[in-house]
mmCIF file of C-alpha atoms in Angstrom:
data_model
loop_
_atom_site.group_PDB
_atom_site.id
_atom_site.type_symbol
_atom_site.label_atom_id
_atom_site.label_comp_id
_atom_site.label_asym_id
_atom_site.label_seq_id
_atom_site.Cartn_x
_atom_site.Cartn_y
_atom_site.Cartn_z
ATOM 1 C CA MET A 1 22.541 -15.218 4.053
ATOM 2 C CA ASP A 2 24.202 -13.132 1.131
ATOM 3 C CA GLY A 3 20.595 -12.293 -0.294
ATOM 4 C CA LEU A 4 19.709 -10.960 3.309
ATOM 5 C CA LYS A 5 22.555 -8.593 3.331
ATOM 6 C CA SER A 6 21.801 -7.060 0.082
ATOM 7 C CA ILE A 7 18.150 -6.728 1.113
ATOM 8 C CA LYS A 8 19.061 -4.567 3.933
ATOM 9 C CA LYS A 9 20.354 -1.928 1.515
ATOM 10 C CA TRP A 10 17.024 -1.850 -0.492
ATOM 11 C CA ASN A 11 14.475 0.919 -0.081
ATOM 12 C CA ILE A 12 11.480 0.483 2.048
ATOM 13 C CA ILE A 13 7.932 1.374 1.356
ATOM 14 C CA TYR A 14 5.276 1.099 4.051
ATOM 15 C CA PRO A 15 1.610 0.958 2.869
ATOM 16 C CA VAL A 16 1.028 4.135 5.112
ATOM 17 C CA TYR A 17 3.271 6.045 2.599
ATOM 18 C CA ILE A 18 0.564 5.744 -0.140
ATOM 19 C CA ASN A 19 -2.601 5.655 1.912
ATOM 20 C CA SER A 20 -5.075 8.543 0.985
ATOM 21 C CA LYS A 21 -6.847 8.010 4.416
ATOM 22 C CA LYS A 22 -3.748 9.026 6.438
ATOM 23 C CA THR A 23 -2.421 12.621 7.016
ATOM 24 C CA ILE A 24 1.185 13.755 6.334
ATOM 25 C CA ALA A 25 1.673 13.720 10.077
ATOM 26 C CA GLU A 26 0.486 10.039 10.241
ATOM 27 C CA GLY A 27 3.073 9.122 7.636
ATOM 28 C CA ARG A 28 1.717 9.713 4.006
ATOM 29 C CA ARG A 29 4.401 10.696 1.675
ATOM 30 C CA ILE A 30 2.595 11.651 -1.517
ATOM 31 C CA SER A 31 -0.352 13.970 -2.088
ATOM 32 C CA SER A 32 -3.771 12.650 -1.196
ATOM 33 C CA THR A 33 -5.085 13.087 -4.626
ATOM 34 C CA LYS A 34 -2.454 10.668 -6.058
ATOM 35 C CA ALA A 35 -2.589 8.365 -3.194
ATOM 36 C CA CYS A 36 -4.877 5.276 -2.985
ATOM 37 C CA GLU A 37 -7.258 3.936 -0.248
ATOM 38 C CA ASN A 38 -5.817 1.334 2.258
ATOM 39 C CA PRO A 39 -3.164 -0.325 0.066
ATOM 40 C CA THR A 40 -1.784 -3.853 1.424
ATOM 41 C CA CYS A 41 1.790 -5.173 1.125
ATOM 42 C CA VAL A 42 0.749 -7.865 -1.351
ATOM 43 C CA GLU A 43 -0.808 -5.224 -3.631
ATOM 44 C CA ILE A 44 2.260 -3.178 -3.458
ATOM 45 C CA GLY A 45 4.356 -6.131 -4.160
ATOM 46 C CA ASP A 46 2.311 -7.050 -7.153
ATOM 47 C CA CYS A 47 2.403 -3.535 -8.562
ATOM 48 C CA CYS A 48 6.361 -3.798 -8.060
ATOM 49 C CA SER A 49 6.374 -6.893 -10.094
ATOM 50 C CA HIS A 50 4.345 -5.464 -12.758
ATOM 51 C CA LEU A 51 6.774 -2.587 -12.941
ATOM 52 C CA LYS A 52 9.721 -5.252 -13.210
ATOM 53 C CA ILE A 53 11.261 -4.064 -10.002
ATOM 54 C CA PRO A 54 12.651 -6.547 -7.435
ATOM 55 C CA PHE A 55 10.969 -6.604 -4.182
ATOM 56 C CA ALA A 56 10.652 -8.480 -0.820
ATOM 57 C CA ILE A 57 7.674 -8.427 1.311
ATOM 58 C CA GLU A 58 8.239 -8.368 5.176
ATOM 59 C CA ILE A 59 4.964 -9.207 6.926
ATOM 60 C CA ASP A 60 6.448 -9.327 10.492
ATOM 61 C CA LYS A 61 7.646 -5.747 10.351
ATOM 62 C CA ALA A 62 5.512 -2.750 11.621
ATOM 63 C CA TYR A 63 5.421 0.897 10.744
ATOM 64 C CA PRO A 64 7.060 2.725 13.741
ATOM 65 C CA ARG A 65 4.482 5.529 14.044
ATOM 66 C CA ASP A 66 1.545 3.114 14.059
ATOM 67 C CA PHE A 67 2.755 -0.327 15.175
ATOM 68 C CA MET A 68 -0.638 -1.859 14.418
ATOM 69 C CA GLN A 69 0.089 -1.443 10.775
ATOM 70 C CA ARG A 70 1.883 -4.550 9.817
ATOM 71 C CA GLY A 71 4.008 -5.218 6.896
ATOM 72 C CA ARG A 72 6.355 -3.459 4.540
ATOM 73 C CA VAL A 73 7.939 -3.948 1.112
ATOM 74 C CA ARG A 74 11.604 -3.636 0.409
ATOM 75 C CA VAL A 75 12.417 -2.561 -3.298
ATOM 76 C CA MET A 76 15.480 -2.349 -5.361
ATOM 77 C CA LEU A 77 15.478 0.626 -7.696
ATOM 78 C CA LYS A 78 19.010 0.413 -9.053
ATOM 79 C CA LYS A 79 21.238 -2.478 -10.047
ATOM 80 C CA ASP A 80 24.727 -2.939 -8.594
ATOM 81 C CA ASP A 81 26.334 -1.044 -11.429
ATOM 82 C CA GLY A 82 24.014 1.942 -10.846
ATOM 83 C CA THR A 83 21.497 1.513 -13.752
ATOM 84 C CA LEU A 84 17.893 1.474 -13.172
ATOM 85 C CA PHE A 85 15.654 -1.495 -13.267
ATOM 86 C CA ASN A 86 12.722 0.489 -14.733
ATOM 87 C CA PRO A 87 13.886 3.827 -16.634
ATOM 88 C CA ALA A 88 10.308 5.137 -15.781
ATOM 89 C CA VAL A 89 10.951 4.891 -12.041
ATOM 90 C CA SER A 90 14.138 6.784 -11.090
ATOM 91 C CA SER A 91 13.404 7.664 -7.460
ATOM 92 C CA LYS A 92 11.427 6.309 -4.480
ATOM 93 C CA LYS A 93 8.782 9.156 -4.627
ATOM 94 C CA GLN A 94 8.119 8.217 -8.398
ATOM 95 C CA LEU A 95 7.779 4.543 -7.411
ATOM 96 C CA MET A 96 5.287 5.424 -4.713
ATOM 97 C CA ILE A 97 3.250 7.427 -7.300
ATOM 98 C CA HIS A 98 3.233 4.574 -9.865
ATOM 99 C CA VAL A 99 2.109 2.115 -7.297
ATOM 100 C CA ALA A 100 -0.588 4.281 -5.996
ATOM 101 C CA GLU A 101 -1.903 4.483 -9.578
ATOM 102 C CA LEU A 102 -1.807 0.770 -10.092
ATOM 103 C CA VAL A 103 -3.270 -0.429 -6.699
ATOM 104 C CA PRO A 104 -6.845 0.487 -7.439
ATOM 105 C CA ARG A 105 -6.689 -1.501 -10.615
ATOM 106 C CA HIS A 106 -5.330 -4.499 -8.891
ATOM 107 C CA PRO A 107 -7.250 -7.756 -9.665
ATOM 108 C CA GLY A 108 -7.988 -8.551 -6.024
ATOM 109 C CA ARG A 109 -9.388 -5.058 -5.348
ATOM 110 C CA THR A 110 -11.641 -4.895 -8.256
ATOM 111 C CA LYS A 111 -13.188 -8.338 -7.375
ATOM 112 C CA LYS A 112 -13.796 -7.157 -3.751
ATOM 113 C CA GLN A 113 -15.541 -3.975 -4.731
ATOM 114 C CA GLU A 114 -18.217 -5.596 -6.993
ATOM 115 C CA PRO A 115 -19.961 -7.744 -4.297
ATOM 116 C CA ALA A 116 -19.743 -4.985 -1.799
ATOM 117 C CA ALA A 117 -21.585 -2.569 -3.990
ATOM 118 C CA SER A 118 -24.480 -5.227 -4.532
ATOM 119 C CA SER A 119 -24.818 -6.109 -0.985
ATOM 120 C CA SER A 120 -25.051 -2.415 0.253
ATOM 121 C CA ASN A 121 -28.283 -1.987 -1.783
ATOM 122 C CA ALA A 122 -29.985 -5.119 -0.258
ATOM 123 C CA GLY A 123 -29.340 -3.959 3.443
ATOM 124 C CA SER A 124 -30.973 -0.608 3.024
ATOM 125 C CA THR A 125 -34.511 -1.823 4.481
ATOM 126 C CA LYS A 126 -35.598 -0.495 7.830
ATOM 127 C CA SER A 127 -36.275 -2.918 10.605
ATOM 128 C CA GLY A 128 -36.980 -2.414 14.214
ATOM 129 C CA LYS A 129 -39.661 -1.323 16.537
ATOM 130 C CA GLY A 130 -40.029 2.475 15.968
ATOM 131 C CA GLY A 131 -42.829 4.577 17.432
ATOM 132 C CA ARG A 132 -43.416 5.795 21.031
ATOM 133 C CA LYS A 133 -43.667 3.789 24.060
ATOM 134 C CA LYS A 134 -47.482 3.660 25.441
ATOM 135 C CA ARG A 135 -48.225 4.278 29.087
#
Protein backbone atom coordinates (compact mmCIF):
# COMPACT_ATOMS: atom_id res chain seq x y z
CA MET A 1 0.00 0.00 0.00
CA ASP A 2 2.92 2.33 0.71
CA GLY A 3 4.11 1.94 -2.91
CA LEU A 4 0.69 2.97 -4.24
CA LYS A 5 0.69 6.17 -2.17
CA SER A 6 4.04 7.20 -3.60
CA ILE A 7 2.98 6.34 -7.17
CA LYS A 8 0.08 8.81 -6.90
CA LYS A 9 2.60 11.67 -6.69
CA TRP A 10 4.47 10.61 -9.85
CA ASN A 11 4.12 12.43 -13.20
CA ILE A 12 1.71 10.97 -15.75
CA ILE A 13 2.47 10.52 -19.43
CA TYR A 14 -0.32 9.48 -21.78
CA PRO A 15 0.67 8.12 -25.22
CA VAL A 16 -1.39 10.93 -26.78
CA TYR A 17 1.16 13.47 -25.45
CA ILE A 18 3.83 12.24 -27.92
CA ASN A 19 1.61 11.03 -30.79
CA SER A 20 2.41 12.86 -34.04
CA LYS A 21 -1.00 11.89 -35.50
CA LYS A 22 -2.84 14.00 -32.89
CA THR A 23 -3.29 17.76 -32.87
CA ILE A 24 -2.54 20.01 -29.92
CA ALA A 25 -6.30 20.32 -29.33
CA GLU A 26 -6.52 16.52 -29.18
CA GLY A 27 -3.80 16.41 -26.53
CA ARG A 28 -0.33 16.39 -28.12
CA ARG A 29 2.19 18.19 -25.87
CA ILE A 30 5.34 18.33 -28.03
CA SER A 31 5.91 19.50 -31.60
CA SER A 32 4.79 17.11 -34.34
CA THR A 33 8.31 17.02 -35.80
CA LYS A 34 9.70 15.64 -32.52
CA ALA A 35 6.72 13.38 -31.79
CA CYS A 36 6.41 9.74 -32.90
CA GLU A 37 3.58 7.88 -34.59
CA ASN A 38 1.08 5.98 -32.40
CA PRO A 39 3.19 5.10 -29.33
CA THR A 40 1.98 2.51 -26.81
CA CYS A 41 2.32 2.42 -23.03
CA VAL A 42 4.66 -0.57 -23.20
CA GLU A 43 6.98 1.25 -25.62
CA ILE A 44 7.01 4.34 -23.38
CA GLY A 45 7.76 2.14 -20.36
CA ASP A 46 10.64 0.42 -22.16
CA CYS A 47 12.08 3.81 -23.11
CA CYS A 48 11.84 4.94 -19.46
CA SER A 49 13.70 1.82 -18.33
CA HIS A 50 16.36 2.53 -21.00
CA LEU A 51 16.71 6.05 -19.55
CA LYS A 52 16.90 4.49 -16.04
CA ILE A 53 13.79 6.32 -14.83
CA PRO A 54 11.34 4.45 -12.54
CA PHE A 55 7.92 3.98 -14.11
CA ALA A 56 4.59 2.22 -13.59
CA ILE A 57 2.24 1.28 -16.43
CA GLU A 58 -1.49 1.64 -15.72
CA ILE A 59 -3.32 -0.21 -18.50
CA ASP A 60 -6.84 0.26 -17.09
CA LYS A 61 -6.69 4.07 -17.09
CA ALA A 62 -7.93 6.16 -20.04
CA TYR A 63 -7.10 9.58 -21.42
CA PRO A 64 -9.93 11.96 -20.38
CA ARG A 65 -10.31 13.72 -23.77
CA ASP A 66 -10.42 10.41 -25.66
CA PHE A 67 -11.58 7.59 -23.40
CA MET A 68 -10.95 4.99 -26.13
CA GLN A 69 -7.20 5.59 -25.69
CA ARG A 70 -6.37 3.12 -22.91
CA GLY A 71 -3.29 3.19 -20.73
CA ARG A 72 -0.90 5.66 -19.19
CA VAL A 73 2.59 5.63 -17.69
CA ARG A 74 3.55 7.14 -14.34
CA VAL A 75 7.17 8.26 -14.05
CA MET A 76 9.30 9.48 -11.16
CA LEU A 77 11.77 12.11 -12.34
CA LYS A 78 13.22 13.06 -8.94
CA LYS A 79 14.27 11.07 -5.90
CA ASP A 80 12.92 11.87 -2.44
CA ASP A 81 15.90 14.14 -1.72
CA GLY A 82 15.24 16.16 -4.91
CA THR A 83 18.08 14.85 -7.10
CA LEU A 84 17.28 13.66 -10.62
CA PHE A 85 17.29 9.97 -11.58
CA ASN A 86 18.73 10.90 -14.98
CA PRO A 87 20.58 14.25 -15.21
CA ALA A 88 19.75 14.44 -18.94
CA VAL A 89 16.02 14.52 -18.12
CA SER A 90 15.18 17.39 -15.79
CA SER A 91 11.54 18.01 -16.75
CA LYS A 92 8.46 16.20 -17.99
CA LYS A 93 8.73 17.89 -21.39
CA GLN A 94 12.35 16.76 -21.83
CA LEU A 95 11.30 13.23 -20.92
CA MET A 96 8.55 13.28 -23.55
CA ILE A 97 11.05 14.46 -26.19
CA HIS A 98 13.59 11.77 -25.24
CA VAL A 99 10.91 9.04 -25.25
CA ALA A 100 9.56 10.22 -28.62
CA GLU A 101 13.09 9.88 -30.06
CA LEU A 102 13.51 6.37 -28.65
CA VAL A 103 10.09 4.87 -29.55
CA PRO A 104 10.75 4.57 -33.34
CA ARG A 105 13.91 2.57 -32.53
CA HIS A 106 12.01 0.24 -30.16
CA PRO A 107 12.76 -3.44 -30.96
CA GLY A 108 9.06 -4.36 -31.25
CA ARG A 109 8.44 -1.52 -33.67
CA THR A 110 11.35 -2.29 -36.01
CA LYS A 111 10.24 -5.95 -36.29
CA LYS A 112 6.66 -4.94 -37.10
CA GLN A 113 7.62 -2.60 -39.95
CA GLU A 114 9.77 -5.06 -41.94
CA PRO A 115 7.00 -7.63 -42.72
CA ALA A 116 4.48 -4.86 -43.41
CA ALA A 117 6.70 -3.35 -46.11
CA SER A 118 7.14 -6.68 -47.92
CA SER A 119 3.43 -7.61 -47.79
CA SER A 120 2.30 -4.25 -49.23
CA ASN A 121 4.24 -4.92 -52.45
CA ALA A 122 2.61 -8.32 -52.91
CA GLY A 123 -0.95 -6.95 -52.57
CA SER A 124 -0.68 -4.39 -55.37
CA THR A 125 -2.10 -6.63 -58.16
CA LYS A 126 -5.52 -5.70 -59.54
CA SER A 127 -8.39 -8.11 -59.36
CA GLY A 128 -12.07 -7.74 -60.09
CA LYS A 129 -14.48 -7.52 -62.98
CA GLY A 130 -13.85 -4.17 -64.60
CA GLY A 131 -15.34 -3.03 -67.88
CA ARG A 132 -18.86 -1.94 -68.75
CA LYS A 133 -22.01 -3.89 -68.27
CA LYS A 134 -23.45 -5.24 -71.57
CA ARG A 135 -27.10 -4.81 -72.50
